[in-house]
CSV table of C-alpha atoms in Angstrom, one decimal:
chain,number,residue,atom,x,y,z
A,393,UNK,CA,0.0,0.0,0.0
A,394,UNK,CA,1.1,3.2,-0.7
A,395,UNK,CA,1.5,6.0,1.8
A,396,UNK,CA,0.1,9.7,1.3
A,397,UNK,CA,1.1,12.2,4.0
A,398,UNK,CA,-1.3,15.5,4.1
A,399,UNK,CA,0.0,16.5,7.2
A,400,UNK,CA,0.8,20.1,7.4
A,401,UNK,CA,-1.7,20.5,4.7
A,402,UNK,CA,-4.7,23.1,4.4
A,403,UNK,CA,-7.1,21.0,2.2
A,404,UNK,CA,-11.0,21.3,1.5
A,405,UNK,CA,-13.6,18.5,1.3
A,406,UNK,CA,-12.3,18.3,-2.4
A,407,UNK,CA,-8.4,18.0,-1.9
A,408,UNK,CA,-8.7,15.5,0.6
A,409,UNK,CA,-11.0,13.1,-2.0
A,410,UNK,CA,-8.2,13.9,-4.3
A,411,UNK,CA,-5.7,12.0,-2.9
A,412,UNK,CA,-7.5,9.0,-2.7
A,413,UNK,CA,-8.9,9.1,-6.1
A,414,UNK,CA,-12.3,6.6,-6.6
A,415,UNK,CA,-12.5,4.7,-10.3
A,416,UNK,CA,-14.3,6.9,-12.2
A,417,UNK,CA,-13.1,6.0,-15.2
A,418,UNK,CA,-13.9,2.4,-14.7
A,419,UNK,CA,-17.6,3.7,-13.4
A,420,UNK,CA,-17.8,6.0,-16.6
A,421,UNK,CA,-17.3,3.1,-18.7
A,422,UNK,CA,-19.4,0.6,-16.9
A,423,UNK,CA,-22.2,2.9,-17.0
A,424,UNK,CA,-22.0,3.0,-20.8
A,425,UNK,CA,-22.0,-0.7,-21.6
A,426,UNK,CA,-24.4,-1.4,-19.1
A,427,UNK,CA,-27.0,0.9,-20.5
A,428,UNK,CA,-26.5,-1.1,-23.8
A,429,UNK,CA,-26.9,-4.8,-21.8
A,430,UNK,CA,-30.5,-3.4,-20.2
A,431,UNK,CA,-31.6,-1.9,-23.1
A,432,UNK,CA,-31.0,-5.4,-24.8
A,433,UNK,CA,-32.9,-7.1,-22.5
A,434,UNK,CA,-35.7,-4.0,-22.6
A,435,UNK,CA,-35.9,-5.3,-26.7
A,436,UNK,CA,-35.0,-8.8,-26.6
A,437,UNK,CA,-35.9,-10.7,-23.2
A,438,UNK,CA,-34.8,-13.8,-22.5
A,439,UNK,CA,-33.1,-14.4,-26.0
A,440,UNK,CA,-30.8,-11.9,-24.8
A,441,UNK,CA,-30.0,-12.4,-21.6
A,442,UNK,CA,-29.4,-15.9,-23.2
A,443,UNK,CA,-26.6,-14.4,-25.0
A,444,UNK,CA,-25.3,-12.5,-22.3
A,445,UNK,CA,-24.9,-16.0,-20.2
A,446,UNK,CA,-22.8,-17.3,-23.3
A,447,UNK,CA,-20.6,-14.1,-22.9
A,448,UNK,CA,-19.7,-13.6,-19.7
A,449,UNK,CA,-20.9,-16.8,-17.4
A,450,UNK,CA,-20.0,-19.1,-20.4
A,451,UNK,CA,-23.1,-20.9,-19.1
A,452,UNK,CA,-25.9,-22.3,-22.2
A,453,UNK,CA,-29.1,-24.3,-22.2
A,454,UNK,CA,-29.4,-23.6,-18.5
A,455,UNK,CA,-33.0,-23.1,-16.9
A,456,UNK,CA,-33.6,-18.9,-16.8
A,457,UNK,CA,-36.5,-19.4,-14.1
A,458,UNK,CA,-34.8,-22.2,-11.7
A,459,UNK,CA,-37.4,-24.8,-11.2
A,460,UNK,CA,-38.6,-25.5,-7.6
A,461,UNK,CA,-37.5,-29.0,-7.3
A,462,UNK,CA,-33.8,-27.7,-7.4
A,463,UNK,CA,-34.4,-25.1,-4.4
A,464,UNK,CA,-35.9,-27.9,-2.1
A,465,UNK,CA,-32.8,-29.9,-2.8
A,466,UNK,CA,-30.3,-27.1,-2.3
A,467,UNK,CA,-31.9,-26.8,1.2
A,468,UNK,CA,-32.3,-30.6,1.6
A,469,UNK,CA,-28.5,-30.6,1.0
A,470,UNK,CA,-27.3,-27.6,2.5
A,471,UNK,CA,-24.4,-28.5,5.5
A,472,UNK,CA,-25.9,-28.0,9.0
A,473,UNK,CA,-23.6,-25.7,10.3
A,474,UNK,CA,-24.1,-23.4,7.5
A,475,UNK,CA,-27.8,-24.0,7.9
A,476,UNK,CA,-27.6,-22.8,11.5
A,477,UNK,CA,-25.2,-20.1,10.6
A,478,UNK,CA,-27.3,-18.4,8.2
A,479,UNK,CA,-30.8,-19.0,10.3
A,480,UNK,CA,-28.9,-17.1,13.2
A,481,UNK,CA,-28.0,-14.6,11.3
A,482,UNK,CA,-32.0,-14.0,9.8
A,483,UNK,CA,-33.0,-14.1,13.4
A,484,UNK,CA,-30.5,-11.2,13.7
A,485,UNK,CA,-31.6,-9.1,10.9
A,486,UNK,CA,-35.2,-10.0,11.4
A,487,UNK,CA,-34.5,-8.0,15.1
A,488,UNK,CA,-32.6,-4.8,13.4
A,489,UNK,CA,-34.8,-4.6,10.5
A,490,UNK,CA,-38.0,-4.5,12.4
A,491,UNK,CA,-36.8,-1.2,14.2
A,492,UNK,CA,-36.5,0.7,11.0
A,493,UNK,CA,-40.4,-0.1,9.8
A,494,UNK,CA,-41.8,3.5,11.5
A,495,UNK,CA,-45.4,3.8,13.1
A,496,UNK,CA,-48.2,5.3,11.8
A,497,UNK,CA,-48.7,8.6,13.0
A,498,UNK,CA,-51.8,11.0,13.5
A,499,UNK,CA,-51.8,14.4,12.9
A,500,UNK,CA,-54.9,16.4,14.1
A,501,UNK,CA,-54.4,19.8,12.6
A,502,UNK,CA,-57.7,20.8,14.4
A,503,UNK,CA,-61.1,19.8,14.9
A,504,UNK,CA,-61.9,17.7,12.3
A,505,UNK,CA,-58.9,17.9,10.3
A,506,UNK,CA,-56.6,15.1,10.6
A,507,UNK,CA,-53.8,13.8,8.4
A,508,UNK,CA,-52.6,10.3,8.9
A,509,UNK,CA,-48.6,9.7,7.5
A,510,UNK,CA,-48.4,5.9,6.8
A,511,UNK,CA,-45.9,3.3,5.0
A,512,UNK,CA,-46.8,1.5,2.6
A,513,UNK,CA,-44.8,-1.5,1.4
A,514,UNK,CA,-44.4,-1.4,-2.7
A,515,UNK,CA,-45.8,-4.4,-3.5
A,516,UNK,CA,-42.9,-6.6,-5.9
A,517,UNK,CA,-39.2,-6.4,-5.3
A,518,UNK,CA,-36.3,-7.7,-7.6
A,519,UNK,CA,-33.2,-8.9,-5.1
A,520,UNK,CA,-29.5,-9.3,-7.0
A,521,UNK,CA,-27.5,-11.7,-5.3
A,522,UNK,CA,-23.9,-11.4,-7.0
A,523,UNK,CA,-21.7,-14.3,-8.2
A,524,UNK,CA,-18.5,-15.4,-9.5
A,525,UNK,CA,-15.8,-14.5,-7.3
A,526,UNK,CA,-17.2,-15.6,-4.1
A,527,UNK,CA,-20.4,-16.4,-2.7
A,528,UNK,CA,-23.2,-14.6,-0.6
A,529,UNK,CA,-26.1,-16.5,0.7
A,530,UNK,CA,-25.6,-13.6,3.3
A,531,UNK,CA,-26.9,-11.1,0.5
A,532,UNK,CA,-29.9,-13.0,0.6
A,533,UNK,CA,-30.5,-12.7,3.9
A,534,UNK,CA,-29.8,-8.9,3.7
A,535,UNK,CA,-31.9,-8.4,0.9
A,536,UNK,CA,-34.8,-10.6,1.4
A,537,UNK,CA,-35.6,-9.9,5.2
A,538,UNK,CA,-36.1,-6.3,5.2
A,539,UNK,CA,-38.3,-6.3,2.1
A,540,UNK,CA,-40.5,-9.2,4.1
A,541,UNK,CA,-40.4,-7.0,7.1
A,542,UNK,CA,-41.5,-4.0,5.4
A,543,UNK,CA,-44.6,-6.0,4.0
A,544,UNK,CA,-43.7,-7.2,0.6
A,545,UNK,CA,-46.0,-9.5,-1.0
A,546,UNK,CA,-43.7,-10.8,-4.0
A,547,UNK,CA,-40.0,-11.0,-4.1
A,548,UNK,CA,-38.1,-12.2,-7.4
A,549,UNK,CA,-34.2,-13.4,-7.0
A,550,UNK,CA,-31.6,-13.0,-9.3
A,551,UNK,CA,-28.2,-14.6,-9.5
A,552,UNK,CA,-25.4,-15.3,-11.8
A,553,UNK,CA,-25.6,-18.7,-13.6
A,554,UNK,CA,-22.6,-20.7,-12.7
A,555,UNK,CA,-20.4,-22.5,-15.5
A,556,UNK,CA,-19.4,-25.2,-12.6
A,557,UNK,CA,-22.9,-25.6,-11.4
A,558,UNK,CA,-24.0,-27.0,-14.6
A,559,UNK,CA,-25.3,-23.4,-15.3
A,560,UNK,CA,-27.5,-23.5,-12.2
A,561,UNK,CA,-27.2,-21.1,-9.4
A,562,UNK,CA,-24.9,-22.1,-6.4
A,563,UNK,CA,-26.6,-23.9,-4.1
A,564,UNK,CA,-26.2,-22.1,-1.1
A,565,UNK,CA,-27.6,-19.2,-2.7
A,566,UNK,CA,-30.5,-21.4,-3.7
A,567,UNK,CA,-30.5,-22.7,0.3
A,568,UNK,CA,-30.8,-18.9,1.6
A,569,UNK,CA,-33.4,-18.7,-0.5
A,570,UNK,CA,-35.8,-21.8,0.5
A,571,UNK,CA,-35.3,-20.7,3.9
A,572,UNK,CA,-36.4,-17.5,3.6
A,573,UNK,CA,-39.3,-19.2,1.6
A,574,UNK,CA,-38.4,-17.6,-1.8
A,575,UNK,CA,-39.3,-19.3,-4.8
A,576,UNK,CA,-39.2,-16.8,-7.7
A,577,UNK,CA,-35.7,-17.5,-9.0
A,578,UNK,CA,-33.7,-16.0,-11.5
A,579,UNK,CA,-30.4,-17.9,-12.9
A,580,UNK,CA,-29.7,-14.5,-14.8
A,581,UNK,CA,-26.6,-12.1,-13.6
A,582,UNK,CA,-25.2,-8.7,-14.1
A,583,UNK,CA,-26.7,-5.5,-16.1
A,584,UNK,CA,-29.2,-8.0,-17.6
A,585,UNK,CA,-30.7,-9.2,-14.4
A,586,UNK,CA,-30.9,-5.7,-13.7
A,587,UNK,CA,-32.9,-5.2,-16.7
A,588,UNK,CA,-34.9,-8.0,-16.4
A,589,UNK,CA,-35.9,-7.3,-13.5
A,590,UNK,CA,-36.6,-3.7,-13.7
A,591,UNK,CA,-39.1,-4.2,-17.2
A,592,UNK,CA,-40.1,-8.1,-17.0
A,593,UNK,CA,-39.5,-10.9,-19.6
A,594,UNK,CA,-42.6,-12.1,-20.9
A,595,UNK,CA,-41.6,-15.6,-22.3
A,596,UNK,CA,-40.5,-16.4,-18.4
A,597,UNK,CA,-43.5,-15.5,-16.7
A,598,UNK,CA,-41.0,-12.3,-14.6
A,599,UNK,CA,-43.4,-9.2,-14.0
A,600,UNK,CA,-41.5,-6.2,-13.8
A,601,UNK,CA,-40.4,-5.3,-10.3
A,602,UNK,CA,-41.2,-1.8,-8.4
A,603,UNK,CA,-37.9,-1.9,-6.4
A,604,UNK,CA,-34.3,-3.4,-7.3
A,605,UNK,CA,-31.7,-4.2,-5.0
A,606,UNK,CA,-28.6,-5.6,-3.8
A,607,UNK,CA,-25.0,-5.4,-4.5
A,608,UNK,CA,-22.5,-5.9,-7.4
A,609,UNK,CA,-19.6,-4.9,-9.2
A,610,UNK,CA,-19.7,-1.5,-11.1
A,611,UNK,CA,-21.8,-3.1,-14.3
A,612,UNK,CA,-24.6,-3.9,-11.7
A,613,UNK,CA,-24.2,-0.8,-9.7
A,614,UNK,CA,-24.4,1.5,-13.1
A,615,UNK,CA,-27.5,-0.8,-14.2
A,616,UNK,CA,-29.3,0.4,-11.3
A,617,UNK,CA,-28.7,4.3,-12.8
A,618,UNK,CA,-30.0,2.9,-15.8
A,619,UNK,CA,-33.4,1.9,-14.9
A,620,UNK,CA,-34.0,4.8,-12.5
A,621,UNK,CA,-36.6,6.2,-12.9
A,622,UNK,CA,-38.2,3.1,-14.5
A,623,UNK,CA,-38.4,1.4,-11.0
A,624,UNK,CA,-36.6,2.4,-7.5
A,625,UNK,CA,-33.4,1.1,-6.3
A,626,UNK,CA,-31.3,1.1,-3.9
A,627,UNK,CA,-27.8,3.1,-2.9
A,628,UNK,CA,-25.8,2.0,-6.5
A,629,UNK,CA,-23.9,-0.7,-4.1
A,630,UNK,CA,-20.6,-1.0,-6.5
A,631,UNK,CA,-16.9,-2.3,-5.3
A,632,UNK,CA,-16.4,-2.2,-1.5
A,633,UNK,CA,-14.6,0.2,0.3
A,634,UNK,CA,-13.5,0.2,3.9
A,635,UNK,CA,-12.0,3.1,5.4
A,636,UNK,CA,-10.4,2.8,9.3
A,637,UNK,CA,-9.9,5.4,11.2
A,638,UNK,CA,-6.6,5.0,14.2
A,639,UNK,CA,-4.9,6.3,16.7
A,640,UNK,CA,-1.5,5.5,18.3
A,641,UNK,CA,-3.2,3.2,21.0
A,642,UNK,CA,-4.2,1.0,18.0
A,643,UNK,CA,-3.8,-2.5,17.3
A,644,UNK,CA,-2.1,-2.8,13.8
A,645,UNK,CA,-2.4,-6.9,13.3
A,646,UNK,CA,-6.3,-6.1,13.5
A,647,UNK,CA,-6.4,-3.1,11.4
A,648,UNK,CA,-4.1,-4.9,8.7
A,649,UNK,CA,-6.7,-8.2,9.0
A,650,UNK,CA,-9.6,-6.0,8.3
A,651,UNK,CA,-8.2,-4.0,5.3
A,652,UNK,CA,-7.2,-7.6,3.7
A,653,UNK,CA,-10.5,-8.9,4.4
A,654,UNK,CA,-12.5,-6.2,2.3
A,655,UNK,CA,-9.5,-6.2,-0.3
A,656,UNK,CA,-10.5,-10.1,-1.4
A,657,UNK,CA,-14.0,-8.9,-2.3
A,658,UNK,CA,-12.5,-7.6,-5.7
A,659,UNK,CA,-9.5,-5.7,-7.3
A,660,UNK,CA,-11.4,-2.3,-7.1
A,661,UNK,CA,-12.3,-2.5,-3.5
A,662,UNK,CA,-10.8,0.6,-1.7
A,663,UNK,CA,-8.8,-0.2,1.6
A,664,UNK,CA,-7.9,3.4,3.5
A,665,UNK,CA,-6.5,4.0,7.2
A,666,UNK,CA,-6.2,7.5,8.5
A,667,UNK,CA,-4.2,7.9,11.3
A,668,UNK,CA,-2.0,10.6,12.8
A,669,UNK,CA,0.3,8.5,14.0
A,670,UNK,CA,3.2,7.6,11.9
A,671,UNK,CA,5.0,4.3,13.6
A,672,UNK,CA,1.8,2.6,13.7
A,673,UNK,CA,1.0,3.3,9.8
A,674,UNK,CA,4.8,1.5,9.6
A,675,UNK,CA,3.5,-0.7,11.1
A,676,UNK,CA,0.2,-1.4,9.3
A,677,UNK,CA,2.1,-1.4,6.3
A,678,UNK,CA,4.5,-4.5,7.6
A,679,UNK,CA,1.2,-6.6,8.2
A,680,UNK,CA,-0.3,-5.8,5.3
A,681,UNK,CA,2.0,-7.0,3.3
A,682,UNK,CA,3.0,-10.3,5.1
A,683,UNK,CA,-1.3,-10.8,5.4
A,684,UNK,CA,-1.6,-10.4,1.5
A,685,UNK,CA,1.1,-12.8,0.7
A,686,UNK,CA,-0.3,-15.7,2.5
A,687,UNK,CA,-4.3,-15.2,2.0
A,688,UNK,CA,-5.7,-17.4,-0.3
A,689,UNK,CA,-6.9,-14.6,-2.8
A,690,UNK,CA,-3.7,-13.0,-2.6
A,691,UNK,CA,-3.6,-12.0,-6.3
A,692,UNK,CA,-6.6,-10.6,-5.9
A,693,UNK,CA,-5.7,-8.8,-2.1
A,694,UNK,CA,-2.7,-7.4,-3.9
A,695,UNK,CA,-4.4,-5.8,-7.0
A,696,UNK,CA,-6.8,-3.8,-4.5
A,697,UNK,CA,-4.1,-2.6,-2.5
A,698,UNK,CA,-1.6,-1.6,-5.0
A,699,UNK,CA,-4.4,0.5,-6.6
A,700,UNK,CA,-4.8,4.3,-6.6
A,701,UNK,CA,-7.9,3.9,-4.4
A,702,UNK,CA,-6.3,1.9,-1.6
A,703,UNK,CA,-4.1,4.1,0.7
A,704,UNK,CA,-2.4,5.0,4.2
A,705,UNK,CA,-3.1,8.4,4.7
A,706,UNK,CA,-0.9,10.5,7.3
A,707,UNK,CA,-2.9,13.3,8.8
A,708,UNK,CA,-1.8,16.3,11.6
A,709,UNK,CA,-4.5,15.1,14.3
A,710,UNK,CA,-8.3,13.9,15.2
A,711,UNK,CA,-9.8,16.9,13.2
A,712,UNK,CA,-7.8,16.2,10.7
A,713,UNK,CA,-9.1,12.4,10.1
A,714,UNK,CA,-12.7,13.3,11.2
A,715,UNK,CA,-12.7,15.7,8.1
A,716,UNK,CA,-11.1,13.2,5.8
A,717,UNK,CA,-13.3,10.1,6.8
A,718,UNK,CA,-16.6,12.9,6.2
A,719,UNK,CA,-15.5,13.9,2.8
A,720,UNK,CA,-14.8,10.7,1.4
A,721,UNK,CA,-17.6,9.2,3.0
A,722,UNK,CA,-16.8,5.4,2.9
A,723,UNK,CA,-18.9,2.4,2.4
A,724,UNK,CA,-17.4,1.2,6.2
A,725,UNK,CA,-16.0,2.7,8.7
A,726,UNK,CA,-13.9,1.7,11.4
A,727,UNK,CA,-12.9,3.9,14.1
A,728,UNK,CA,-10.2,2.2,15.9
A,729,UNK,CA,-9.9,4.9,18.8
A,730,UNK,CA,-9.5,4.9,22.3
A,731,UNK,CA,-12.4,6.9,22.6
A,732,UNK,CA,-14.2,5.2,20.1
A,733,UNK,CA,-17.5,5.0,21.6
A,734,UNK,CA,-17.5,8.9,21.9
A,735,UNK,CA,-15.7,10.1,18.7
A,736,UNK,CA,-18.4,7.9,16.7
A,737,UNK,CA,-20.5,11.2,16.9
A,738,UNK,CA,-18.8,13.4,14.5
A,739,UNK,CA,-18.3,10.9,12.2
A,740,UNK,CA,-21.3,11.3,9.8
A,741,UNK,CA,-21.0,10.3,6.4
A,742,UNK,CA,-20.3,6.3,6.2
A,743,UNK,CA,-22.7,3.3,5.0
A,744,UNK,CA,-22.3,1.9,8.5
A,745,UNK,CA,-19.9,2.7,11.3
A,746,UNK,CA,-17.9,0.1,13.4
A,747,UNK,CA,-16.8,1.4,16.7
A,748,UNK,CA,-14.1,0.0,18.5
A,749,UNK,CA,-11.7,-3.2,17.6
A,750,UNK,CA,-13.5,-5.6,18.7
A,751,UNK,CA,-16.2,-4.5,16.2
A,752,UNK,CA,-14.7,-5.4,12.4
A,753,UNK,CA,-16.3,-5.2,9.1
A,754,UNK,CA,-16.7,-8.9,8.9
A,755,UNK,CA,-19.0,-8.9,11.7
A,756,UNK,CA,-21.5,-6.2,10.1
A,757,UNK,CA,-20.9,-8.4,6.6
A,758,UNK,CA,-23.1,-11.6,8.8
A,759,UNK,CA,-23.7,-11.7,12.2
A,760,UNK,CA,-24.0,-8.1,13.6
A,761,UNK,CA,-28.0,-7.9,12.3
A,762,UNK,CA,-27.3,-4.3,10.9
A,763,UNK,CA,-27.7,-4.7,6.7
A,764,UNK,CA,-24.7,-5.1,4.5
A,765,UNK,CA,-25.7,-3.4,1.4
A,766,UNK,CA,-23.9,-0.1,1.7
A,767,UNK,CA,-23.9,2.9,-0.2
A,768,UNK,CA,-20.0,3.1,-1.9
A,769,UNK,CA,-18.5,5.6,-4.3
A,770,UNK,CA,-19.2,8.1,-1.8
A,771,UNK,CA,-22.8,8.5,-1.2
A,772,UNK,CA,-23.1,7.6,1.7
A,773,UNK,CA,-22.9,11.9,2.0
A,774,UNK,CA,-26.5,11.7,1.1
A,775,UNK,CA,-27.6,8.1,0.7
A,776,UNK,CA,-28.4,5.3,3.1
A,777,UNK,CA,-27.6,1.5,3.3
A,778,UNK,CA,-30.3,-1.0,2.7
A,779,UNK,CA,-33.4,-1.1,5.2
A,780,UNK,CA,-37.1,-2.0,5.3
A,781,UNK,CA,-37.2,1.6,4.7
A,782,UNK,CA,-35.8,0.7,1.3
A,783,UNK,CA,-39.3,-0.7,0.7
A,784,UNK,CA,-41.7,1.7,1.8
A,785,UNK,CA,-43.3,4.4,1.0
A,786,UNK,CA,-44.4,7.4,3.1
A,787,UNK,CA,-47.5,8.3,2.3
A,788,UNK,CA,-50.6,10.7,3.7
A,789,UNK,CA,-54.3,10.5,4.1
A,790,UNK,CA,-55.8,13.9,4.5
A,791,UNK,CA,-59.5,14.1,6.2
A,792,UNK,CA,-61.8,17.2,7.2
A,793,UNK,CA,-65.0,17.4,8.0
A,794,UNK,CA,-67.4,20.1,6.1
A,795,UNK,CA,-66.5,22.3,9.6
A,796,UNK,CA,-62.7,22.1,9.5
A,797,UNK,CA,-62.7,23.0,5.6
A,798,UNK,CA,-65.1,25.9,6.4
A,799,UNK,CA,-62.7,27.1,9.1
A,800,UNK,CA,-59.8,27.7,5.9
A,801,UNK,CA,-62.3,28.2,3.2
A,802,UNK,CA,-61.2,32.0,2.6
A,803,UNK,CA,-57.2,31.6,3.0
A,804,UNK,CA,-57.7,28.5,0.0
A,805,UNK,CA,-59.6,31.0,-1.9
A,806,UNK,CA,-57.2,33.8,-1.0
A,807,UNK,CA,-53.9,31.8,-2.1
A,808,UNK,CA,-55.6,30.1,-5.3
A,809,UNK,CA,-56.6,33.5,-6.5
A,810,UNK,CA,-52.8,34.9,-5.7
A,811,UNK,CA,-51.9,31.8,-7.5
A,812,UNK,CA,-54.3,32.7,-10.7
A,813,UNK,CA,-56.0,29.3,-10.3
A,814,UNK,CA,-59.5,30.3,-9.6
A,815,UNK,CA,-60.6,27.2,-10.3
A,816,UNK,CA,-59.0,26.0,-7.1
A,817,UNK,CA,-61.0,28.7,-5.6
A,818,UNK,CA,-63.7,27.4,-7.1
A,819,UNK,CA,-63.4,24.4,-6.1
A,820,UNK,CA,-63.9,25.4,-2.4
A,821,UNK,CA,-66.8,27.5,-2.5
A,822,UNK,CA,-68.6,24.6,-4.9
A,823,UNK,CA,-69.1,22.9,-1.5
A,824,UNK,CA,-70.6,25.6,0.5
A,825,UNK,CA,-73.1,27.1,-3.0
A,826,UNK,CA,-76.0,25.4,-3.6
């Protein structure tokens, strides 16, 4: 990893995202070809996304819509310790999720005039389970349970076909899914599932969706920004980025461990520490590099950290890293403080926020019960993670009685005919005219 030192350095907001550069070049270009892979699918449906397995699953012949009998047996065949793994860890989410579905609230404005704000669950939902390097049944989970919380009547799942599956979907993905008693399965990946998802293929019986989500690499995440406004998504979810936050009374073994473990999601995930203390950034950088050598995906570890987005970064002090950690606004952050548990409070813009050591990424990514489908790329300045709120919609109910409308009759009238919309007006005074 490289090392960038800012200290003595006046920078703004801007400057400091400067330094640690995101791929926006790669983004540009994803964005590009995966408008052309949904608009494909938009046209030509399942013939296409077809095509698109050929190309980059090199999967053929396979079963689009994954029949039921090949769920059940994923689940009949699933090992029971990752069975019990992964029904923990619904139980978990389950809990969290349900806190972020909000009451209904009453509003009485005065006698007889009352507006009701409620949430309404949208009523289908299209969940993208990525593939190929690794596998998530945990996306499922993090997907699937907060649209079930929030009242969702149909959800539809998409994955990647895989080439050593027989062109089936892995099975532990297919497990997640029995459990959580989804059987609407798509063996369709990338910008076309997107696509599929977001305007329906006739021929396999796949209704367009009114919300996508889920994560994936930059083709899925521009996908998203290419059928909004056609449907709702989620935070554009694209390459992983964790960002830790030290101090000298850190542990450098565990802050190397956690910037490895996001690095083997892909070669454009973003690893960051901001620190103000120099020997332990010395030191980060020692275990950093005798951790990437021995991982199993080291190849992969080492792309990620060699790039332009993965970084130490030297700072003068606390306000120093504060700022930094706001303006870049990362995907995770760990805060790796003494006074963890207090400085969390001015840190503001981050998917989720892990406070202390004991509290790593990998935690939040299956067992903690908060949601791993994070906002990267830096919206997380103005974007949340995934929730049930994800799936709701606020939405009021107005009511007066004939008194309470007489009671503002003439300040309607008076604003419609500032407005030059007598009719509006009009539309008043029809009720109180014989």
């Amino acid at each position: 990893m490289r090392t960038i030192d800012l200290r003595g350095r006046e920078l703004s907001p801007a400057g400091m995202l400067a330094a640690v550069p995101r791929a926006t070049q790669a983004r540009a270009e994803a964005l590009e070809t995966a408008a052309r892979i949904v608009e494909d699918v938009r046209d030509r449906g399942e013939d296409a996304l077809r095509e698109q397995a050929g190309r980059f699953d090199a999967v053929t012949d396979h079963a689009v819509r994954v029949p039921a009998e090949h769920i059940t047996a994923a689940l009949a065949e699933l090992a029971p310790e990752v069975r019990g793994a992964l029904e923990e860890a619904i139980r978990r989410v389950r809990l969290a999720s349900a806190a972020q579905v909000p009451a209904t609230q009453v509003t009485r404005i005065g006698d007889g005039a009352v507006i009701t704000q409620r949430w309404q669950p949208v009523h289908r939902v299209g969940v993208y389970i990525p593939g190929g390097k690794a596998v998530y049944p945990s996306s499922v989970i993090m997907n699937v349970v907060p649209a079930q919380i929030a009242g969702v009547e149909q959800i539809a799942l998409a994955s990647p076909p895989q080439s050593d599956q027989g062109g089936r979907i892995h099975p532990t993905i297919l497990a997640a899914a029995a459990l959580l008693g989804v059987t609407e399965v798509y063996a369709m990946g990338g910008a076309g599932a997107i696509g599929a998802l977001a305007y329906g293929v006739p021929s396999l019986d796949l209704d367009p969706v009114d919300v996508v989500s889920g994560p994936g690499n930059n083709y899925v995440a521009s996908a998203k920004r290419a059928v909004a406004g056609v449907v709702g998504t989620d935070s554009e979810a694209g390459a992983t980025e964790i960002l830790v936050v030290a101090d000298s009374h850190a542990d450098p073994r565990l802050i190397a461990a956690d910037l490895v473990s996001q690095a083997e999601h892909d070669e454009q995930a973003s690893a960051v520490l901001v620190t103000d203390a120099a020997e332990l950034a010395e030191q980060v950088a020692v275990e950093v590099e005798r951790m990437a050598a021995r991982t199993r995906h080291s190849e992969r570890v080492a792309a990620a950290l060699s790039g332009p987005q993965s970084a130490i970064v030297l700072v003068d002090d606390r306000a120093m890293a504060t700022a930094f950690s706001n303006a870049y606004a990362p995907e995770h952050l760990e805060l790796h403080l003494v006074d963890a548990e207090d400085a969390a409070a001015d840190f503001t813009s981050a998917g989720a926020v892990f406070v202390g050591d004991q509290t790593p990424v990998s935690l939040g990514d299956y067992m903690a019960g908060s949601n791993h489908v994070l906002p990267t790329g830096g919206q997380a300045r103005y974007a949340p993670g995934l929730g049930s709120y994800t799936f709701l919609r606020p939405q009021q109910v107005i009511s007066y009685d004939r008194a309470a409308l007489a009671a503002v009759r003439a300040g309607v009238v008076a604003l419609a005919d500032t407005e030059v919309l007598p009719a509006h007006g009009e539309a008043i005074e029809a009720r109180f005219t014989a």
